[in-house]
XYZ file of C-alpha atoms in Angstrom:
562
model
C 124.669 19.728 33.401
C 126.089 17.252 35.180
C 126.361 13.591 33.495
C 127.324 9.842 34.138
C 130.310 10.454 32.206
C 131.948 13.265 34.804
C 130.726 11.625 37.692
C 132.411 7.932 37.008
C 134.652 8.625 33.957
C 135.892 4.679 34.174
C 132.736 3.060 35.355
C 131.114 5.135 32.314
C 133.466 4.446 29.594
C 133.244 -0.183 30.628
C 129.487 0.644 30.689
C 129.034 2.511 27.319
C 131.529 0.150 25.477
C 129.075 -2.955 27.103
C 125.805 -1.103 26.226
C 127.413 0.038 22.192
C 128.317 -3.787 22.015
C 124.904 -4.839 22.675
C 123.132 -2.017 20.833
C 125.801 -2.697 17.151
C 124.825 -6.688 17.730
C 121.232 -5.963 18.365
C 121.455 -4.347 15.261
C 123.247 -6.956 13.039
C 121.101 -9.655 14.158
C 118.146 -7.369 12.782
C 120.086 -6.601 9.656
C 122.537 -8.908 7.731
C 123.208 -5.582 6.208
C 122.941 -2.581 8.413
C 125.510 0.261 7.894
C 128.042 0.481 10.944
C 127.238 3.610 13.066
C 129.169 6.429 10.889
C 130.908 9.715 12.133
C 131.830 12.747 10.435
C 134.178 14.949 11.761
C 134.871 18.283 10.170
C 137.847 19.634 11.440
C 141.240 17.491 11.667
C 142.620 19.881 14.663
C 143.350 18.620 18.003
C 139.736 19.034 18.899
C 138.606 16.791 16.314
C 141.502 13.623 16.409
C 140.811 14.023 20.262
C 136.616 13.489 19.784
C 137.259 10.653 16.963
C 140.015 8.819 19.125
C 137.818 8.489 22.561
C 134.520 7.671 20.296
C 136.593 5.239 18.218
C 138.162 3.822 21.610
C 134.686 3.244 23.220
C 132.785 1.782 19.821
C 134.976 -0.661 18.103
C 132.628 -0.775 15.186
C 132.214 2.791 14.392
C 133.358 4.912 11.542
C 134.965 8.070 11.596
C 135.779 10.491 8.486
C 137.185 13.385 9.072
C 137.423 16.447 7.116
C 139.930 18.924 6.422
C 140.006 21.653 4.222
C 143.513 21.965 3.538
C 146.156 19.353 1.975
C 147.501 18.711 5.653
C 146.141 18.050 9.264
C 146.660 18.528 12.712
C 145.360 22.619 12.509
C 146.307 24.304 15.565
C 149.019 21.949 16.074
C 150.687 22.600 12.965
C 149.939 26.245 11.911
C 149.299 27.789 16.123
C 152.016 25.895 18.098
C 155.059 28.033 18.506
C 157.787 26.322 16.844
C 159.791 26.266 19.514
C 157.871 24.198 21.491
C 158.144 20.900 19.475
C 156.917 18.856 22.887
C 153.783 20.624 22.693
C 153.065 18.709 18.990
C 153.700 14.835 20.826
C 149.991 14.474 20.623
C 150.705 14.143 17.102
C 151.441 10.724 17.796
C 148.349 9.919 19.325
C 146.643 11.012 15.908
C 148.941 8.813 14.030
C 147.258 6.028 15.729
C 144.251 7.227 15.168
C 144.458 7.516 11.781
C 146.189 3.972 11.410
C 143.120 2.348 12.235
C 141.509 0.716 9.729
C 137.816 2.318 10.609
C 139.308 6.065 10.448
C 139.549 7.901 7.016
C 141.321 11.000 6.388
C 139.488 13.495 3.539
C 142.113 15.702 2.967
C 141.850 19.062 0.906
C 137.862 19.063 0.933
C 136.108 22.131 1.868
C 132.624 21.813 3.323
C 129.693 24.454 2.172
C 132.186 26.926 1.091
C 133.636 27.124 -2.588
C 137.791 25.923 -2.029
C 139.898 28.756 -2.545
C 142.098 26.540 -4.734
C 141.333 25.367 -7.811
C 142.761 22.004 -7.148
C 140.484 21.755 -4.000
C 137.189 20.070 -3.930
C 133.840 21.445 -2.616
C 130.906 19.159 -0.535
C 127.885 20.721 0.454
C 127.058 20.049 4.295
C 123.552 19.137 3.048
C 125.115 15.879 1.485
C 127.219 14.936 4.753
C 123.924 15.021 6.822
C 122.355 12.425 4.152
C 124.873 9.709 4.553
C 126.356 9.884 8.400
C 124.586 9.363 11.431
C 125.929 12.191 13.301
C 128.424 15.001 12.376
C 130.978 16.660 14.837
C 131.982 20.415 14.067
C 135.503 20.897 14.968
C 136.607 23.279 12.759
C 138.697 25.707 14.935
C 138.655 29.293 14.970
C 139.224 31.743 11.440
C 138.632 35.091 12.379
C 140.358 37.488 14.223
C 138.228 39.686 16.883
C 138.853 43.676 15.894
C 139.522 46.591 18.180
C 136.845 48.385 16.550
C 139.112 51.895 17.173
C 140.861 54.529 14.434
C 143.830 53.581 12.903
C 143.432 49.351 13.011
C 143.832 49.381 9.288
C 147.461 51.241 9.062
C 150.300 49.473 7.487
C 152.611 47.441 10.548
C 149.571 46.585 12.867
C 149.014 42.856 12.585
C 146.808 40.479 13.853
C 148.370 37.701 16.146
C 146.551 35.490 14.437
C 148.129 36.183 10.636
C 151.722 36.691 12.305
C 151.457 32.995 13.860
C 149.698 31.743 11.150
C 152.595 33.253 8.626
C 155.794 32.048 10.470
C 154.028 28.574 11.314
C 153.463 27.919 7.130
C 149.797 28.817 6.949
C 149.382 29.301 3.308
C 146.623 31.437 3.819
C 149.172 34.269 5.054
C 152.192 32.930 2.952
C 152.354 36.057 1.203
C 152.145 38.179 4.817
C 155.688 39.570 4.280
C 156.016 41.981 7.104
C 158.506 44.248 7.193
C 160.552 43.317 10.386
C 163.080 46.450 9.838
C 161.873 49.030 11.657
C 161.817 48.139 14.965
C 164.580 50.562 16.043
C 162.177 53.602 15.660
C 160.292 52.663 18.455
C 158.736 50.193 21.062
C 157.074 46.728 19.222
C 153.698 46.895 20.941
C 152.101 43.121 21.314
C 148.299 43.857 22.539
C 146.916 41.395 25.220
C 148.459 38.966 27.788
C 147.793 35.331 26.880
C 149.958 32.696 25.674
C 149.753 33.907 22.215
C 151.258 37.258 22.734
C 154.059 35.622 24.688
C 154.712 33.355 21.837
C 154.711 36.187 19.569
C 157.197 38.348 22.063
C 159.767 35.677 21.752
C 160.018 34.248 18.264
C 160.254 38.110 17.575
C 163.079 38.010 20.121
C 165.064 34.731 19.730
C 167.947 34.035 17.935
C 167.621 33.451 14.117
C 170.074 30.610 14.811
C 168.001 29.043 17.554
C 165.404 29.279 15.383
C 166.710 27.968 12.512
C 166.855 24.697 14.809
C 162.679 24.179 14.469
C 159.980 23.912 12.084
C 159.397 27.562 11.479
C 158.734 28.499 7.827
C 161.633 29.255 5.426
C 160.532 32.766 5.132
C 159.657 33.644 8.546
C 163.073 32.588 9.457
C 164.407 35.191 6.540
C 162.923 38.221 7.819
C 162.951 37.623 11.348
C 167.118 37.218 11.054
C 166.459 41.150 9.045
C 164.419 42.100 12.267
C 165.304 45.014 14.036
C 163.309 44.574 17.228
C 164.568 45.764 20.123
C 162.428 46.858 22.980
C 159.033 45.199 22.927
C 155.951 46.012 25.671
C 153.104 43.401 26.405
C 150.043 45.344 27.111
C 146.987 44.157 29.040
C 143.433 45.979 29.429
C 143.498 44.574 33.139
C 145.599 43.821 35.567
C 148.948 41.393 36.100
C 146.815 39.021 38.057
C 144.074 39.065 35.471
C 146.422 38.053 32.879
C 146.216 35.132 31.334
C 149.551 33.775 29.928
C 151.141 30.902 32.170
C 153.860 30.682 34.245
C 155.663 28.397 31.760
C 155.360 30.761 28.987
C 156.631 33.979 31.191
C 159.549 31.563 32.214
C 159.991 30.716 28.670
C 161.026 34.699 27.807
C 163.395 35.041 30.722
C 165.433 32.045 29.287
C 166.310 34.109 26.084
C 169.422 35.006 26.020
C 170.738 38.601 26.502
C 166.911 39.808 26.976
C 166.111 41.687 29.708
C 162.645 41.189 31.014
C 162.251 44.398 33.188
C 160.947 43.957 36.659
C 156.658 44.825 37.168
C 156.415 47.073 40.499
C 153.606 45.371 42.367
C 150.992 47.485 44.589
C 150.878 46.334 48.042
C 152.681 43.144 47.472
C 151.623 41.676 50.861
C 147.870 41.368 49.041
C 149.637 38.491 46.223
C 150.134 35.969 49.649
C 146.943 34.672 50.075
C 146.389 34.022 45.831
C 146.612 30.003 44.566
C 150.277 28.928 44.245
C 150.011 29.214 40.504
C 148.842 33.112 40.550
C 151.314 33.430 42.933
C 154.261 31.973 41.359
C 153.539 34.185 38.643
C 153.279 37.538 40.057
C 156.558 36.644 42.322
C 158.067 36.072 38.556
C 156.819 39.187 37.286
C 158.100 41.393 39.921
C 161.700 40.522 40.009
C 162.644 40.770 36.075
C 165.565 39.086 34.894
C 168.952 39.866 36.009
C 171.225 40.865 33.997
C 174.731 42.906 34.415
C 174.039 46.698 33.595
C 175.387 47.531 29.991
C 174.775 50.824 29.484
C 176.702 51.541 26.614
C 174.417 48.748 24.033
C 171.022 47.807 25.961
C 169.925 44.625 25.897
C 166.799 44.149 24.034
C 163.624 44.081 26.724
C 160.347 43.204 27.357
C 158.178 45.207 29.627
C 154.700 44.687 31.037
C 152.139 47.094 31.273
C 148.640 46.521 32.727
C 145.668 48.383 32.675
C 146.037 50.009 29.352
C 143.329 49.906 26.702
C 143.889 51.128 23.252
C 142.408 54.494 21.890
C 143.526 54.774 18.601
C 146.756 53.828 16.344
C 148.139 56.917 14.599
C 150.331 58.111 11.170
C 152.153 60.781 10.803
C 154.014 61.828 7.946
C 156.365 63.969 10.031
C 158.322 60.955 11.242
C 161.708 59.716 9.782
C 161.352 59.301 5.734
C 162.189 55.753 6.380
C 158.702 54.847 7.225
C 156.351 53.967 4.918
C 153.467 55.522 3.888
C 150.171 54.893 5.850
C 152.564 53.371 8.302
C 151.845 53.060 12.111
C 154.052 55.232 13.773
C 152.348 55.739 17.269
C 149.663 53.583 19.807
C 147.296 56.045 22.096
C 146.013 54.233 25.394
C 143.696 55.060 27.885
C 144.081 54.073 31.656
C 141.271 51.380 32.730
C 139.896 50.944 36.126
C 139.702 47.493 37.724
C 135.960 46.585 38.761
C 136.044 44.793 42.068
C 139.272 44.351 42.077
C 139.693 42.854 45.778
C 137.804 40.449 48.012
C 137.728 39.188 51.385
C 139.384 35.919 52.051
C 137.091 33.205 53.164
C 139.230 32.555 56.291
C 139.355 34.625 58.921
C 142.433 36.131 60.662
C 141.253 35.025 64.124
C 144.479 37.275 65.927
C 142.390 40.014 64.364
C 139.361 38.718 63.749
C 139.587 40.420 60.293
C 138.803 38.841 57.481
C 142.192 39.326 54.536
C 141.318 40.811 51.788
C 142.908 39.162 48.386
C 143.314 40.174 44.450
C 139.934 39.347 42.619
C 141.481 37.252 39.469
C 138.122 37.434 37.700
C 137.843 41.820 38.628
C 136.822 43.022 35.004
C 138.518 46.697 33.758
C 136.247 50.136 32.407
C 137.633 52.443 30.648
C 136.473 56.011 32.146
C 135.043 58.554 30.387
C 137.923 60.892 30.154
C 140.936 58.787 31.018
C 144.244 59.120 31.618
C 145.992 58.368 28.409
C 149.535 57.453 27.541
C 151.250 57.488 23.942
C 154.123 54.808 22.740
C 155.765 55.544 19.740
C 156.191 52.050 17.498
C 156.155 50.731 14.001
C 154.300 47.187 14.899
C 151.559 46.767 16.745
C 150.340 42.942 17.296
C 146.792 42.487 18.566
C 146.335 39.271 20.155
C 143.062 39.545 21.681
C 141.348 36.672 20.575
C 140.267 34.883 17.821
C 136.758 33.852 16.743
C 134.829 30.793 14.649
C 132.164 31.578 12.137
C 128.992 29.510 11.092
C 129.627 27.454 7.657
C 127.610 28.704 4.921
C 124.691 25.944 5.311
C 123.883 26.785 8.858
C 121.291 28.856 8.281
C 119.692 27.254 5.593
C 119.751 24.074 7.656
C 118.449 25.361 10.662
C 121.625 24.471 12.637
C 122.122 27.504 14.729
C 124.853 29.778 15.742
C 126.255 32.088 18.410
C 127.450 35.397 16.003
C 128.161 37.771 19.188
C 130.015 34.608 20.923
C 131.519 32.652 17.857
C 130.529 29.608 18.855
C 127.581 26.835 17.974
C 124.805 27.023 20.986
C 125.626 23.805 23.203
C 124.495 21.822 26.343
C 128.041 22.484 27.560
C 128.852 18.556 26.611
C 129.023 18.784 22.933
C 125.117 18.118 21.927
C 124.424 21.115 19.195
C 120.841 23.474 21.206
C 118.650 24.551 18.897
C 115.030 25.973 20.059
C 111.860 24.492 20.179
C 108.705 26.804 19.705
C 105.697 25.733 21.863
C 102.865 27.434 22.721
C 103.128 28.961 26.869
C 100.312 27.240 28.712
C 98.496 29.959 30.657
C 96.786 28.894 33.795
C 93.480 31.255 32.534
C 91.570 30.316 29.875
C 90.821 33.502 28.458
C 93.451 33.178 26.148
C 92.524 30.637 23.146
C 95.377 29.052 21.822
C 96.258 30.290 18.574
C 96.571 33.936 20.960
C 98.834 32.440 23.590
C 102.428 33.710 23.524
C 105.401 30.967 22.327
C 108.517 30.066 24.666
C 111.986 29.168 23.136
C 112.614 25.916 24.850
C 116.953 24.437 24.151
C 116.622 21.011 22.718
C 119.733 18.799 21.365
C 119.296 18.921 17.546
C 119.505 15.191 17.043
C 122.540 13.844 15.453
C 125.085 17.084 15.842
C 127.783 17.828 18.216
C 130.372 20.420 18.466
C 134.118 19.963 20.269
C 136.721 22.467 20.604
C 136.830 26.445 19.987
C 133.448 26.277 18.506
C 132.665 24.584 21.464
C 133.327 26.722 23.942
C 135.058 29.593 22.360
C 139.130 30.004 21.799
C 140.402 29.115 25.500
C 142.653 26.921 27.258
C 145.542 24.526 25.722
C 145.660 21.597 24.081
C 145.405 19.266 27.180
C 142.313 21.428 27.940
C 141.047 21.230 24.148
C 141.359 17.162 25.159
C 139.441 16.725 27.830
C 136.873 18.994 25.782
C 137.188 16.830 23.064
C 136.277 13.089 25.468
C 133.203 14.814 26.920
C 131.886 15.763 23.790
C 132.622 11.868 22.405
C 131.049 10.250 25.329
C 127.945 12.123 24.723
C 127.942 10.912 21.714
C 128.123 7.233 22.779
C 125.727 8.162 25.884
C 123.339 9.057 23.293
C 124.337 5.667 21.148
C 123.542 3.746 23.972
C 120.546 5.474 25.156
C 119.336 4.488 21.264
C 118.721 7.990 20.747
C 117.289 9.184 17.756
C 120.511 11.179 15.438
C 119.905 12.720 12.140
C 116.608 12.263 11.199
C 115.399 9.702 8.422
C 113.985 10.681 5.235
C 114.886 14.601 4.998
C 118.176 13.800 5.067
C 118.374 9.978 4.414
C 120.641 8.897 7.211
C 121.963 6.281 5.634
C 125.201 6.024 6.554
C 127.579 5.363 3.849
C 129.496 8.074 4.402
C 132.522 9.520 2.428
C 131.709 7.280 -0.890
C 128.379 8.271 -0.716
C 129.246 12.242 -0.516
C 132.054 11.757 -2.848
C 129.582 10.257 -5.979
C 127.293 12.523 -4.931
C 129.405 15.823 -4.967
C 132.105 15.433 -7.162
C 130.187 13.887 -9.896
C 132.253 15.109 -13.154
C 134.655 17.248 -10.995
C 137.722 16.044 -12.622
C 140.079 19.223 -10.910
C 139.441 17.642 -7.492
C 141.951 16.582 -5.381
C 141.549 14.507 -2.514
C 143.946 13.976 -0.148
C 143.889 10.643 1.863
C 146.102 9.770 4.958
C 148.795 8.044 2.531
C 149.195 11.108 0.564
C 149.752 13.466 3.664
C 152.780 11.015 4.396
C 154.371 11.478 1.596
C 153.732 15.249 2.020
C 155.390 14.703 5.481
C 157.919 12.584 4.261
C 159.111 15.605 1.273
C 158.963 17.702 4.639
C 160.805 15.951 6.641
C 163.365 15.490 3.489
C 163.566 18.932 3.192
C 164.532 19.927 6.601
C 167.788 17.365 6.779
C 168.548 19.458 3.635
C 169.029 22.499 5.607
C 171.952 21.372 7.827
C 170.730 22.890 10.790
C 169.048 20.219 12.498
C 165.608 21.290 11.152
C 163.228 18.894 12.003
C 161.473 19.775 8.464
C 161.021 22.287 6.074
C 156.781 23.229 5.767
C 155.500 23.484 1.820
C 153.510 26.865 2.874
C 151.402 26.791 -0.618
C 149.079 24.193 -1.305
C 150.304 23.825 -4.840
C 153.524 22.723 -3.391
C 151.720 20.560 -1.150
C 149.927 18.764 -4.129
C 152.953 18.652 -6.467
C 154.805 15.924 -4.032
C 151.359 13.744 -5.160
C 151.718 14.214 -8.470
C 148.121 12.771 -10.076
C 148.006 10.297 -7.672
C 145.544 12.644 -5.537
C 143.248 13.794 -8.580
């Protein structure tokens, strides 16, 4: 659905800041004492800084709260950013102005619908942020990991990507992870999938402990990883190297390790790869010709190798193998061979010498696994499944009537940011046999008035953060689209809409909770302060040392927060 908005982004934005202007003093001259128009966010993520600073930037008036569940913000930038790619978290800057403006407010360690899994943390209901805002943004991320579904996932030493990241970034919902990083000599380390998360997981399991030691990476990641015994580690993809989905950045990014040998991916017909986009190109070209290192037979450099068109069949245990491996511990992967579907098209010039049309790699060609495949066997102690992650309705969808995608993991959406729900009306039949109260109902996608989504609830967990940006405007200026359009948002009277936001939900939810602690902006800088602190401590140039526990996180505020 095309809008103003993506057809003239600057004509749009001068427009909708004349039209809000006119609309909030239309209002005031009303109302000596209308509300401002107020915004919750839930979610303090890129996603959700992005929405409230492009909203904020186009309605001068408005208010934005944002909540967060945990102590500290920023989400994926602070707990899914590899930590060695500190230019990747500069847009942290961009939410320090945000949040330095006097209409933003930070609600820090506040858990909406569900019950905290602290005791210090405090609990709203949803139902109480749709009384007293005007319109409510979901950016709350992704918190699930997608399964294989296959025998053998549960074993001891396979690991989600999503927990490993999550437990050398500080998450302290994996704090107490503790792999065991030993036992990579008795076999390959097997990292399932091809985007820039398994990448990010092949290195840090690769790089230095000294390099390392350099960046924000948790205190105890760094510990084991410097025990590590990983050696030999293959990226494995259910389709095919021009299918894959990691950049060429992040391929580039593992050749630069030191003494790792990236082995060389023989390429079929490698005349085919000319006619693909630069990009695709670049990174096939890359792929092919490994890194090159002098031959050292007599201690191998630790590798990475690619293999494509592998799907996983089963992870197996068996007691047989050295005594050093632990019980119910994975000691072998079992994958079957997949087929590409479509895997070539024609090239939509012609080769007029010929007058043949070139036929090129489909980068979209889908993979089946046959009935009886071809299957191959890798003997390994950790297996790392980065296939995807997934988002999950709050509690107080349902009861709310604010729907949600299960299969997908996301919140049904005009593909802007407006929140679909479906409207039930009666199919007019062109005969008039059929009385009304017989006539079948059609599901017709309206915007449920007031809600929005941005981010991997969006539009599922995709893209980086400069795509989760660009995301993040489009869903904002539909909001002020709809502000300016006077649009109707969360409806009066079931819900109140009376816009006094976080004061309003705070009296209202946390009557007589006395163990609740809230966390405003103020208190996460002294939080990042005690970081920061704690990382000149170290001596190694350690930009700072994470608290990984929320009680650690909450001691620095002593009962400031309470």
């Amino acid at each position: 659905m095309a809008t103003i908005a993506q057809a003239r982004p600057r004509a749009f934005q001068q427009w909708t800041r004349q039209l809000a202007l006119a609309y909030t003093n239309q209002v005031r001259r009303a109302s000596t004492t209308v509300e401002p128009f107020r915004l919750a966010i839930i979610g303090s993520g890129p996603a959700g800084f992005y929405t409230a600073y492009r909203f904020m930037k186009n309605n001068e008036h408005a208010k934005v709260d944002m909540y967060e569940s945990l102590p500290v913000p920023y989400g994926l930038v602070r707990f899914g950013v590899a930590p060695d790619h500190a230019e990747v978290k500069n847009c942290r800057e961009k939410f320090e102005e945000v949040a330095a403006s006097p209409d933003f407010t930070f609600i820090g360690n506040v858990t909406v619908g569900a019950s905290s899994d602290h005791p210090d943390g405090a609990t709203v209901p949803l139902s109480s942020i749709l009384r007293h805002y005007h319109a409510v943004v979901f950016s709350y991320g992704s918190s699930e990991d997608r399964k294989l579904g296959i025998p053998g996932e549960e074993l001891k030493g396979v690991f989600s990507a999503r927990e490993f990241v999550g437990w050398y970034n500080g998450l302290p919902e994996y704090a107490d992870l503790n792999p065991d990083l030993s036992l990579g000599a008795h076999g390959d380390t097997l990292i399932i999938g091809n985007g820039n998360v398994a990448m990010d997981v092949a290195r840090i399991l690769l790089k230095s402990p000294e390099e390392l030691a350099k960046t924000d990476i948790a205190a105890h990641a760094l510990d084991a990883l410097s025990k590590s015994k990983t050696h030999n580690i293959r990226i494995i993809g259910r389709r095919g190297p021009i299918q894959a989905a990691f950049t060429t950045k992040e391929l580039r990014a593992l050749y630069k390790l030191p003494g790792v040998e990236v082995r060389p991916y023989e390429l079929e017909h490698p005349t085919a790869y000319d006619v693909l986009p630069p990009p695709i190109k670049r990174r096939t070209e890359l792929l092919s010709k490994g890194s090159s290192l002098p031959p050292n037979p007599s201690n191998p450099y630790p590798s990475v190798t690619f293999d494509f068109c592998l799907s996983p069949l089963e992870f197996d245990h068996k007691p047989e193998q050295p005594s050093s491996t632990p019980p119910n511990w994975v000691t072998s992967a079992t994958f079957g061979k997949t087929v590409l579907q479509n895997p070539h098209q024609h090239h939509p010039s012609t080769d007029y010498e010929t007058n043949n049309h070139r036929e090129y790699y489909n980068q979209k060609a889908t993979a089946r696994l046959p009935p009886q495949p071809k299957t191959v066997t890798f003997n390994t102690r950790y297996v790392f499944k980065s296939i995807g992650y997934k988002s999950t309705p709050l509690p107080e969808f349902s009861p709310l009537g604010i729907p949600f995608n299960t299969a997908t993991g996301v919140i049904p959406n005009d593909g802007i940011g407006r929140v679909l729900t479906k409207l039930h009306r009666p199919h007019q039949l062109p005969s008039s046999s059929h009385p009304a109260h017989h006539q079948p109902h059609i599901e017709l996608p309206h915007h449920f008035k007031g809600l929005y989504c941005s981010g991997w609830v969006k539009r599922g967990p995709q893209g980086v953060i400069a795509e989760t940006m660009m995301d993040a405007f489009t869903t904002a200026d539909a909001i002020t689209e709809d502000l300016t359009k006077m649009e109707k948002f969360l409806p009066e009277g079931e819900w109140g809409q009376d816009g006094k936001g976080w004061e309003a939900v705070k009296a209202e939810a946390l009557k007589g909770n006395s163990n609740a602690r809230v966390v405003s902006w103020e208190d996460w800088k002294a939080i990042d302060r005690a970081e920061i602190e704690r990382g000149q401590k170290a001596g190694t140039g350690k930009e700072r040392e994470k608290f990984v526990r929320r009680e650690d996180m909450l001691a620095v505020l002593g009962d400031g927060a309470r």
